[in-house]
Amino acid sequence: MKTVIAAVAATLIAGSAMAAGHCAAGKTLTEGKLTIATGNPAYYPWVLNDAPEAGEGFEAAVAYALAEEMGFAAEDVTWTRTSFDQAIQPGPKDFDLNMQQFSITAERDKVVDFSAPYYTAPQAVLTTQDIFVAGGTSATMAFLKEVQWGVVASTTALPVVMEQIQPTKSPLVYDDNANVIAAMQAGQIDAALFDLPTALFTSAVLMDNGAILGQFDPAAAENPDQFGALMPEGSALKACVDEALDALKADGSLAAIEAEWLQEATGVPLIK
Amino acid sequence: MPGPRLSLRGVTKSFDDVAVLKGIDLDVGRGEMLCLIGASGSGKSTLLRCMNGLEPVDDGQVLLDGIDIAEPGFDLGPIRQQIGIVFQSFNLFPHMTNFDNVCLAPRRVLREREDSLRPRVEALFERFGLGAHMRKYPDQLSGGQQQRVAVIRALAMKPQTMLFDEITSALDPELVGEVLDVLRKLRDEGITMVLATHEMGFARELADRVCFMDQGVIAEEGPPDMIFSAPEKERTRKFLASILR
Amino acid sequence: MTRRAAYEARQRRRANLIAGGSTVAVLLLVIVLVPLAPGWEAVRASFFDGEIFLRTFPDLARAFLLDVAIFAWSVPMIFAMGLAIALARGTNNPALFPLRIFGAVYVDLFRGIPVVLLVYLVGFGIPGLGLPRPWNSPYIWGTVALVLTYSAYVAEVLRSGIESIHASQRNAAICLGLSERDTMRYVILPQAIRRVVPANMNMLVALQKDVALLSFIGPVEILRQAGIFKSLLANFTPYVVAAVIFLCVTVPATRYADYLMNKDRNARS
Ligand SMILES: Nc1ncnc2c1ncn2[C@@H]1O[C@H](COP(=O)(O)OP(=O)(O)OP(=O)(O)O)[C@@H](O)[C@H]1O
Ligand SMILES: [Mg+2]
C-alpha cells in the first residue's frame, strides 16, 4: 500500500511544472509554488499599477526572472502583501520571498535572512521647485544642513541624513512616502531622502512642483543602500535564491531589467 | 409705608392642566407671622414659591410693597434679596463650608466687603449656636444644624420677609425645638414670616394668623385660637380632627 | 487593644497572607509556564532583548519628553474649550441660539471623527492652504486636532456633570439672588466638575496615549522613535521600552488621582 502511494506521489511531482531535483524543490511554503510578498500598496517603479502579477516594474520583473531561474513557471508564482512589521516579526511567515526595497543591514540580518543584493540604490534628495531654485540647482552640503528634512521611518534614510548631512533642525519622520509628500506640499519640510527611482517617480508623477536636487554617489557611500529579498531566518531557500541571482547577474539579465525599468535614474547630478 | 407687606390677588397656578392654586387672595402685614396649614398636596409649597417668583403664576397679582412682582418679564433679581426662603430639604451647597455657604450671596449680590461681612456672619452663627461649626462642611452637621445654617444663609441677605417651607418635617422631634427657637427670635425682630407647616403646635404657639388651605384655595383664615378651637368651616374641622385624632 | 481591634488585626493578617500567597503562585506559574511555550525563544529575542533595552532607553526617554510637553500644553486648552462648548450647549438665551447649535454640531462632528483622521486632515490640510512657517508647524496643527477631539468629549462629560446637579441647588442659588452666571460659576460648576473627575481622568489617560498620533505628521515622539529603532534593529524591544516608560507615568498618575478623590470624599464624611 505504502509503495503505491509513494509511486503516485512521485508521478505527480515528476509531472508538475517544476523540474524535479532543482534546488528549490521541497523548500517553499507550498510545494511547486513560489510565494512572493510585496508592499501594500506597491509603488512605481518597483511594481507598476500595484499589480505585481503583470511582471511590470523593476521588482516584479526581477521576481519573475528569479522564479524562472529557480525553475518555477510564471503561473506558479503566488503574490501576497505584507507590511514591514509583518515581515520582521517573530513566528512563521506566509511568504517565501519578500521584495519591497528592504535595505540590507547587519541588525536586520540577525532576525531575518537576506538574499544577495539585487539593486544598489543611490540616495536622492527630493524637494520642491521653490527650494530647488533657492538652493541653486547644484546643492552644497552647507545648504542641505540648513533645510528641514523629512524621511520615512522604516527606511535607512534617517541614519543617512543624521550621519552624512547632520542637519541643524531635527528631521520629521513619517510612516510612508505619501505622508512625506503631504508634508512637503504643506510646506512643513523642505527636503526628503529617497532611493533615486522612488524620488524620480515621486517628483514626476505624485507632486505638482517636485524637483530632484541631486543624488549621493552610491560608490562613495560607506554602506551603500543595497536592496535584498527578505526571507525568514534560516530559510532553506536562501542558497537557491543567491545562486539564481548570481546567474542573472552573470548573463547580464539583471542589468537589462534595471535598464528597462529604472532608466531615468541616470543623468541626475551628484551631490558633493 | 402703610399697607400690607405682601398681597396676593386672584393668584392661579396649574401644572399641566391640573389647577393647583385656584384664585388666592391673601394679605401679609408688616412683621406678621402667618402660618399655612393644610393637607399634603393642597398647594402650600406652590403658594410660597409663587410669593418670591420662583414659580411664575398663571394669573393674578403678587404685590410686594405695592409692586406687582408677578408681572411677566419683571426683573426678580433685586426682589429675591428682600425675600428669603428656606426649603424643607435645606439645599445647602455641599462643596462649600457652612461659612462660605452663608457668605456667597452677600459677596456676589450685595458686594459686601469682607471686613464687614465676616464679623456679621460670625455673629449670626454664634447667635444660632453654631459658632463651632462655621468651618465644617454641611454634611458634617446634623439635620437640625444644617437647617439652621440654611436659615442663617437666608438671613445674611438681610431680608425683610422670610418664607419657610416645612422646615422641620425632615427633622427628628428633639431637633424641632432648635428650629422653633430660631423662629421665635426672628419673630421678635419683627421680620415678616410665612410658614408652611404640619406642626400644629408651631402654628398655635407662634402664628399671628393661620390660613387653612384646601384644594388650592384658602378655605379659612383667622387667629390660631379661633382656627384650632372654633373653626367655622366643616372641612377645617375635619382636617384638624384627622391630624389631631 | 480592644477586643474588636484585635479581631480586625487578625483578619487583616489572614487576608494579607492569602493575597500574598496567591499572587506569588500566579507569578510563579507565569514565569515557569511561559518559557515552556515552543515559540518563547523567538519572542524573547524579538521583544525582550536586554542589550537593546539598555541601548534604546535613553533616546526613548528623551523622546517621551515631547509626549509630555504636547500633553501639558494640550490639557489646559482642551478643558477651556470643553467648558466653553458645554456652556454654549446649555445656554437658554435666544440671542445665543446660534452658539447652542454650534456647540451641538461641534460635539457631534469631532466626537464622530477618529482622532487619526483629524490629525491627518488638520495636520496636513490646514498648512497645505499656504500658511508660512512657523504657522504651518505640525506641532501646532497636531495639537489643534487633539484639542478638537478631546474638547468635544470633555464638553459632553461636563454637560452630563452639570445636568446631574439637582435643580434644587440652582433654585436655592437663585432664591438667594445670585445671577445665572454666578449660580453656574459658584454653585453648579464646582459640584459638576468634581463629579466628573473620574471620567476626565480616563480621558487624560487616553489623551496621553493619543499624543503619539502626532507622530503620523512628523514629530518624533516616543512611539515614532521606537518605530525607528525597530526598523533599524529589526527588533520590537524598543516598543516594550516605550510601554514601560508610558506605564511609569500613567499608573502613578491614575493612582494619585484616585488617592486625591478618596481623600476628598473622606474629608467630608
Ligand atoms: N413642578 C411640579 N410639576 C407638576 N406638579 C406639581 C409640581 N409641583 C407641585 N405639583 C403638584 O401641585 C400640587 C400641590 O403641591 P404642593 O407641593 O404645593 O403641596 P403641599 O401643600 O406643599 O404638600 P405637602 O404638604 O405634601 O408639601 C400637588 O398635587 C403636586 O403634585
Ligand atoms: Mg410642600
Tab-separated table of C-alpha atoms and ligand atoms in Angstrom, chain B residues 44-46 88 165-166, ligand 2:
chain	number	residue	atom	x	y	z
B	44	LYS	CA	-48.804	75.282	50.354
B	45	SER	CA	-45.348	74.903	48.816
B	46	THR	CA	-46.548	76.141	45.473
B	88	GLN	CA	-37.620	71.613	53.662
B	165	ASP	CA	-41.459	75.566	53.731
B	166	GLU	CA	-41.919	72.773	56.274
D	2	MG	MG	-44.905	71.195	50.451
